mmCIF file of C-alpha atoms in Angstrom:
data_model
loop_
_atom_site.group_PDB
_atom_site.id
_atom_site.type_symbol
_atom_site.label_atom_id
_atom_site.label_comp_id
_atom_site.label_asym_id
_atom_site.label_seq_id
_atom_site.Cartn_x
_atom_site.Cartn_y
_atom_site.Cartn_z
ATOM 1 C CA MET K 23 41.941 9.159 42.744
ATOM 2 C CA HIS K 24 42.563 7.991 39.127
ATOM 3 C CA SER K 25 41.094 9.915 36.170
ATOM 4 C CA PRO K 26 38.760 7.783 33.947
ATOM 5 C CA THR K 27 40.496 6.249 31.023
ATOM 6 C CA PRO K 28 39.442 7.633 27.663
ATOM 7 C CA VAL K 29 37.490 5.195 25.480
ATOM 8 C CA PRO K 30 39.261 4.478 22.273
ATOM 9 C CA PRO K 31 37.354 5.722 19.185
ATOM 10 C CA THR K 32 35.725 3.330 16.737
ATOM 11 C CA VAL K 33 36.729 3.936 13.074
ATOM 12 C CA VAL K 34 33.719 4.057 10.615
ATOM 13 C CA LEU K 35 34.836 3.605 7.008
ATOM 14 C CA VAL K 36 32.502 5.066 4.371
ATOM 15 C CA HIS K 37 33.234 4.007 0.819
ATOM 16 C CA GLY K 38 32.579 6.078 -2.303
ATOM 17 C CA ALA K 39 31.022 5.672 -5.683
ATOM 18 C CA PHE K 40 31.579 2.817 -8.062
ATOM 19 C CA THR K 41 32.683 0.496 -5.202
ATOM 20 C CA ASP K 42 31.531 -1.161 -1.980
ATOM 21 C CA ALA K 43 32.813 -1.626 1.530
ATOM 22 C CA SER K 44 35.226 -4.412 0.346
ATOM 23 C CA SER K 45 37.408 -1.516 -0.941
ATOM 24 C CA TRP K 46 38.497 -1.034 2.595
ATOM 25 C CA ALA K 47 39.641 -4.671 3.035
ATOM 26 C CA GLY K 48 43.370 -3.899 3.416
ATOM 27 C CA VAL K 49 42.646 -1.012 5.770
ATOM 28 C CA ILE K 50 40.340 -3.106 7.856
ATOM 29 C CA ASP K 51 42.909 -5.870 8.276
ATOM 30 C CA LEU K 52 45.667 -3.412 9.405
ATOM 31 C CA LEU K 53 43.353 -1.658 11.837
ATOM 32 C CA HIS K 54 42.208 -4.916 13.312
ATOM 33 C CA ALA K 55 45.902 -5.967 13.717
ATOM 34 C CA ALA K 56 46.366 -2.833 15.597
ATOM 35 C CA GLY K 57 43.423 -3.575 17.960
ATOM 36 C CA VAL K 58 41.266 -0.757 16.464
ATOM 37 C CA ALA K 59 37.505 -1.324 16.388
ATOM 38 C CA VAL K 60 36.167 -0.835 12.929
ATOM 39 C CA HIS K 61 32.861 -0.661 11.035
ATOM 40 C CA ALA K 62 32.533 -0.452 7.164
ATOM 41 C CA PRO K 63 28.861 -0.038 6.368
ATOM 42 C CA ALA K 64 27.377 -0.231 2.879
ATOM 43 C CA ASN K 65 26.972 3.341 1.489
ATOM 44 C CA PRO K 66 23.615 3.336 -0.513
ATOM 45 C CA LEU K 67 24.895 5.872 -3.038
ATOM 46 C CA ARG K 68 21.250 7.126 -3.505
ATOM 47 C CA GLY K 69 21.466 10.720 -2.320
ATOM 48 C CA LEU K 70 23.451 12.805 0.093
ATOM 49 C CA GLU K 71 20.825 13.213 2.808
ATOM 50 C CA HIS K 72 19.777 9.557 2.643
ATOM 51 C CA ASP K 73 23.295 8.309 2.706
ATOM 52 C CA ALA K 74 24.334 10.601 5.551
ATOM 53 C CA ALA K 75 21.314 9.561 7.513
ATOM 54 C CA CYS K 76 22.299 5.863 7.259
ATOM 55 C CA VAL K 77 25.899 6.713 8.514
ATOM 56 C CA ARG K 78 24.544 8.992 11.326
ATOM 57 C CA SER K 79 22.256 6.248 12.478
ATOM 58 C CA LEU K 80 25.102 3.737 12.785
ATOM 59 C CA VAL K 81 27.279 6.438 14.683
ATOM 60 C CA ARG K 82 24.491 7.024 17.231
ATOM 61 C CA ASP K 83 24.206 3.253 17.805
ATOM 62 C CA LEU K 84 27.832 3.011 18.874
ATOM 63 C CA ASP K 85 28.822 3.560 22.519
ATOM 64 C CA THR K 86 32.167 5.123 21.826
ATOM 65 C CA PRO K 87 33.599 8.215 20.132
ATOM 66 C CA VAL K 88 33.932 7.845 16.430
ATOM 67 C CA VAL K 89 36.508 8.726 13.744
ATOM 68 C CA LEU K 90 34.606 8.948 10.433
ATOM 69 C CA VAL K 91 36.639 8.170 7.243
ATOM 70 C CA GLY K 92 35.416 8.773 3.746
ATOM 71 C CA HIS K 93 36.649 7.888 0.339
ATOM 72 C CA GLY K 94 35.676 9.835 -2.746
ATOM 73 C CA TYR K 95 31.935 10.605 -2.529
ATOM 74 C CA GLY K 96 32.049 9.083 0.941
ATOM 75 C CA GLY K 97 33.796 12.268 2.026
ATOM 76 C CA ALA K 98 30.727 14.284 1.115
ATOM 77 C CA VAL K 99 28.627 11.810 3.192
ATOM 78 C CA ILE K 100 30.829 12.014 6.358
ATOM 79 C CA THR K 101 30.902 15.833 6.080
ATOM 80 C CA HIS K 102 27.033 15.887 5.928
ATOM 81 C CA ALA K 103 26.564 13.106 8.598
ATOM 82 C CA ALA K 104 28.819 14.302 11.369
ATOM 83 C CA GLY K 105 27.134 17.645 11.978
ATOM 84 C CA ASP K 106 24.339 16.263 14.131
ATOM 85 C CA THR K 107 26.288 14.256 16.717
ATOM 86 C CA ASP K 108 28.999 15.025 19.146
ATOM 87 C CA GLN K 109 30.451 11.499 18.994
ATOM 88 C CA VAL K 110 32.490 12.225 15.885
ATOM 89 C CA VAL K 111 35.963 13.350 17.204
ATOM 90 C CA ALA K 112 37.855 13.309 13.977
ATOM 91 C CA LEU K 113 37.382 13.290 10.217
ATOM 92 C CA CYS K 114 39.642 11.504 7.664
ATOM 93 C CA TYR K 115 39.272 12.146 4.014
ATOM 94 C CA VAL K 116 40.877 9.759 1.474
ATOM 95 C CA ALA K 117 40.940 11.342 -2.021
ATOM 96 C CA ALA K 118 37.542 12.531 -0.948
ATOM 97 C CA PHE K 119 34.954 15.337 -1.399
ATOM 98 C CA ALA K 120 35.110 17.736 1.639
ATOM 99 C CA LEU K 121 32.124 19.970 0.646
ATOM 100 C CA ASP K 122 31.402 23.369 2.106
ATOM 101 C CA ALA K 123 27.899 24.529 2.897
ATOM 102 C CA GLY K 124 25.662 24.699 -0.243
ATOM 103 C CA GLU K 125 28.208 22.835 -2.487
ATOM 104 C CA CYS K 126 27.701 19.646 -4.434
ATOM 105 C CA VAL K 127 30.051 17.190 -5.848
ATOM 106 C CA LEU K 128 29.827 18.575 -9.388
ATOM 107 C CA ASP K 129 30.740 22.052 -8.144
ATOM 108 C CA ILE K 130 34.062 20.697 -7.159
ATOM 109 C CA THR K 131 34.724 18.570 -10.205
ATOM 110 C CA HIS K 132 33.771 21.370 -12.583
ATOM 111 C CA ARG K 133 36.017 23.922 -10.817
ATOM 112 C CA PHE K 134 39.157 22.082 -11.822
ATOM 113 C CA ALA K 135 40.731 20.720 -15.055
ATOM 114 C CA PRO K 136 38.443 17.917 -16.538
ATOM 115 C CA SER K 137 39.348 14.419 -15.608
ATOM 116 C CA PRO K 138 39.123 11.216 -17.874
ATOM 117 C CA LEU K 139 35.985 10.368 -15.866
ATOM 118 C CA ALA K 140 34.062 13.045 -17.917
ATOM 119 C CA ASP K 141 33.832 10.792 -20.965
ATOM 120 C CA ALA K 142 34.340 7.385 -19.255
ATOM 121 C CA THR K 143 30.927 6.922 -17.772
ATOM 122 C CA ILE K 144 27.529 5.533 -18.867
ATOM 123 C CA THR K 145 24.162 6.694 -17.433
ATOM 124 C CA THR K 146 21.310 4.278 -17.137
ATOM 125 C CA ALA K 147 17.688 4.487 -15.848
ATOM 126 C CA PHE K 148 16.845 3.745 -12.304
ATOM 127 C CA PRO K 149 15.032 0.367 -11.762
ATOM 128 C CA SER K 150 12.328 2.515 -10.287
ATOM 129 C CA GLY K 151 11.739 6.265 -9.968
ATOM 130 C CA PRO K 152 12.675 9.118 -12.136
ATOM 131 C CA ASP K 153 16.476 9.460 -11.310
ATOM 132 C CA ARG K 154 19.247 7.906 -13.248
ATOM 133 C CA GLU K 155 22.534 6.323 -12.147
ATOM 134 C CA VAL K 156 26.101 6.394 -13.342
ATOM 135 C CA TYR K 157 28.630 3.589 -14.055
ATOM 136 C CA ILE K 158 32.209 3.698 -15.275
ATOM 137 C CA ARG K 159 32.618 1.945 -18.631
ATOM 138 C CA ALA K 160 34.435 -1.378 -18.100
ATOM 139 C CA GLU K 161 37.094 -0.635 -20.752
ATOM 140 C CA ARG K 162 37.919 2.687 -18.976
ATOM 141 C CA PHE K 163 37.822 1.597 -15.287
ATOM 142 C CA ARG K 164 41.473 0.904 -14.989
ATOM 143 C CA GLN K 165 42.506 4.167 -16.536
ATOM 144 C CA VAL K 166 40.225 6.444 -14.368
ATOM 145 C CA TYR K 167 39.963 4.491 -11.128
ATOM 146 C CA ALA K 168 42.642 1.825 -10.468
ATOM 147 C CA ASP K 169 45.649 1.990 -12.678
ATOM 148 C CA ASP K 170 48.014 1.149 -9.693
ATOM 149 C CA LEU K 171 46.281 -2.112 -8.866
ATOM 150 C CA PRO K 172 47.098 -5.558 -10.479
ATOM 151 C CA PRO K 173 44.841 -6.180 -13.600
ATOM 152 C CA ALA K 174 43.008 -9.065 -11.979
ATOM 153 C CA VAL K 175 41.991 -6.851 -8.973
ATOM 154 C CA GLU K 176 41.018 -4.011 -11.233
ATOM 155 C CA GLN K 177 38.810 -6.281 -13.370
ATOM 156 C CA ALA K 178 37.107 -7.621 -10.276
ATOM 157 C CA LEU K 179 36.465 -4.080 -9.113
ATOM 158 C CA SER K 180 35.053 -3.096 -12.470
ATOM 159 C CA ALA K 181 32.784 -6.135 -12.631
ATOM 160 C CA ALA K 182 31.511 -5.502 -9.117
ATOM 161 C CA GLN K 183 31.135 -1.776 -9.297
ATOM 162 C CA ARG K 184 28.119 -0.157 -7.704
ATOM 163 C CA PRO K 185 26.565 2.870 -9.555
ATOM 164 C CA ILE K 186 25.770 6.161 -7.933
ATOM 165 C CA ALA K 187 22.514 8.076 -8.416
ATOM 166 C CA CYS K 188 22.904 11.164 -10.450
ATOM 167 C CA GLY K 189 21.041 13.129 -7.902
ATOM 168 C CA ALA K 190 23.691 12.390 -5.311
ATOM 169 C CA LEU K 191 26.149 14.382 -7.434
ATOM 170 C CA THR K 192 24.039 17.570 -7.283
ATOM 171 C CA ASP K 193 22.663 17.319 -3.725
ATOM 172 C CA ARG K 194 23.761 20.368 -1.709
ATOM 173 C CA SER K 195 25.810 19.843 1.461
ATOM 174 C CA GLY K 196 24.803 21.286 4.831
ATOM 175 C CA SER K 197 27.043 23.107 7.342
ATOM 176 C CA PRO K 198 30.418 21.321 7.104
ATOM 177 C CA ALA K 199 31.478 19.280 10.134
ATOM 178 C CA TRP K 200 35.176 19.915 9.285
ATOM 179 C CA ALA K 201 34.741 23.570 10.398
ATOM 180 C CA SER K 202 34.625 22.453 14.045
ATOM 181 C CA THR K 203 36.269 18.932 14.003
ATOM 182 C CA PRO K 204 39.962 18.124 13.553
ATOM 183 C CA SER K 205 40.467 16.705 10.066
ATOM 184 C CA TRP K 206 43.043 14.756 8.039
ATOM 185 C CA TYR K 207 43.305 14.403 4.315
ATOM 186 C CA ALA K 208 45.081 11.905 2.140
ATOM 187 C CA ILE K 209 45.779 13.514 -1.294
ATOM 188 C CA ALA K 210 46.244 10.915 -4.139
ATOM 189 C CA THR K 211 48.630 12.596 -6.518
ATOM 190 C CA ALA K 212 47.869 10.183 -9.441
ATOM 191 C CA ASP K 213 44.031 10.346 -9.084
ATOM 192 C CA ARG K 214 42.250 10.574 -12.410
ATOM 193 C CA MET K 215 38.742 10.809 -10.983
ATOM 194 C CA LEU K 216 39.143 13.592 -8.414
ATOM 195 C CA HIS K 217 41.697 16.033 -9.566
ATOM 196 C CA PRO K 218 44.675 16.214 -7.160
ATOM 197 C CA ALA K 219 44.508 20.044 -7.356
ATOM 198 C CA ALA K 220 40.801 19.772 -6.036
ATOM 199 C CA GLN K 221 41.897 17.482 -3.283
ATOM 200 C CA ARG K 222 44.620 19.930 -2.289
ATOM 201 C CA PHE K 223 42.199 22.839 -2.395
ATOM 202 C CA MET K 224 39.660 21.155 -0.104
ATOM 203 C CA ALA K 225 42.422 19.922 2.274
ATOM 204 C CA GLN K 226 43.859 23.477 2.649
ATOM 205 C CA ARG K 227 40.407 25.034 2.917
ATOM 206 C CA MET K 228 39.660 23.029 6.060
ATOM 207 C CA ALA K 229 43.131 23.289 7.433
ATOM 208 C CA ALA K 230 43.464 19.491 7.466
ATOM 209 C CA THR K 231 46.594 17.608 8.307
ATOM 210 C CA GLU K 232 47.753 16.373 4.856
ATOM 211 C CA TYR K 233 49.115 13.060 3.752
ATOM 212 C CA VAL K 234 50.461 13.191 0.154
ATOM 213 C CA LEU K 235 50.341 9.750 -1.459
ATOM 214 C CA ASP K 236 51.524 8.619 -4.906
ATOM 215 C CA ALA K 237 48.333 6.678 -5.689
ATOM 216 C CA SER K 238 45.268 6.370 -7.895
ATOM 217 C CA HIS K 239 41.771 6.905 -6.736
ATOM 218 C CA ALA K 240 41.867 3.357 -5.441
ATOM 219 C CA VAL K 241 44.217 4.494 -2.695
ATOM 220 C CA PRO K 242 42.461 2.452 0.104
ATOM 221 C CA LEU K 243 43.460 -0.646 -1.866
ATOM 222 C CA SER K 244 46.823 0.375 -3.289
ATOM 223 C CA ARG K 245 48.169 2.206 -0.157
ATOM 224 C CA PRO K 246 46.295 0.756 2.832
ATOM 225 C CA ASP K 247 49.429 1.187 5.054
ATOM 226 C CA ALA K 248 49.550 4.897 4.515
ATOM 227 C CA VAL K 249 45.772 5.332 4.910
ATOM 228 C CA VAL K 250 46.019 3.427 8.139
ATOM 229 C CA ALA K 251 48.905 5.611 9.340
ATOM 230 C CA MET K 252 46.619 8.664 8.829
ATOM 231 C CA ILE K 253 43.714 7.149 10.629
ATOM 232 C CA ARG K 254 45.814 6.111 13.562
ATOM 233 C CA GLU K 255 47.254 9.606 13.843
ATOM 234 C CA ALA K 256 43.642 10.913 13.881
ATOM 235 C CA THR K 257 42.513 8.394 16.578
ATOM 236 C CA GLY K 258 45.615 9.157 18.733
ATOM 237 C CA HIS K 259 44.893 12.878 18.447
ATOM 238 C CA ALA K 260 41.308 12.209 19.520
ATOM 239 C CA MET K 261 42.428 10.118 22.518
ATOM 240 C CA GLY K 262 44.748 12.776 23.694
ATOM 241 C CA THR K 263 42.598 15.943 23.248
ATOM 242 C CA ARG K 264 38.920 15.179 23.214
ATOM 243 C CA GLY K 265 38.274 14.168 26.877
ATOM 244 C CA VAL K 266 36.574 11.122 28.361
ATOM 245 C CA PHE K 267 33.566 9.321 26.785
ATOM 246 C CA ASN K 268 30.960 8.606 29.406
ATOM 247 C CA MET K 269 27.870 6.456 29.155
ATOM 248 C CA ARG K 270 24.403 8.061 29.466
ATOM 249 C CA SER K 271 21.711 6.120 31.305
ATOM 250 C CA ASN K 272 20.027 5.294 28.015
ATOM 251 C CA GLY K 273 23.096 3.391 26.799
ATOM 252 C CA ARG K 274 24.255 6.078 24.389
ATOM 253 C CA GLY K 275 27.511 7.960 25.037
ATOM 254 C CA ARG K 276 28.522 11.522 25.366
ATOM 255 C CA LEU K 277 31.856 13.257 25.434
ATOM 256 C CA VAL K 278 32.923 15.026 28.508
ATOM 257 C CA ARG K 279 35.666 17.594 27.653
#
């Protein structure tokens, strides 16, 4: 009698602050070419609990195991989102925040040497409500976010950037999913938004498999091949070690280890 064939994981890509899901375009193309199922939802960038709930809802609607991938602030979102579902079989961080319980984004950025981002942002009032949101100044966007991309691409990113709510930077993370889920981390050594030393600290704290890349914070766009290599390693590991994914009668899946 043949054993059931493991269901390949779906990759869910969660973008970070100051950008949108199009930042994953090169990664998506390469994953699709390799036959990998991909979703790249819009991250609202409104608050950690709200943003994580959106990702968690998508994960629960999928009938497969899931590899969650986060870039920048998106790393904080996947860390918070993955704790309440057994569908997540691996976590991939791309120059991303891998927060511990009770930490916030600003705790990490303040722990390491100041980055050019500190004086490159502008804060504006929310269209509604008491919170405020943060943009990168157009004249500083290339320096702090994307200095390894062609000028025309960087200018388009700057013009289309999405702000993040100030509250999202101080929201405290829950119990970290990386404590019990295999994790990978792509360290961008030329990152001027999230200090490479902070990235290395977080990767080593969670005993992640490290990929060290010579790239800016825009690493999903500048090094999609290397990011995809990491994701495919994570999906392959999940296929080999996490058991078979069976369907429940209600249409949702569960992992049988």
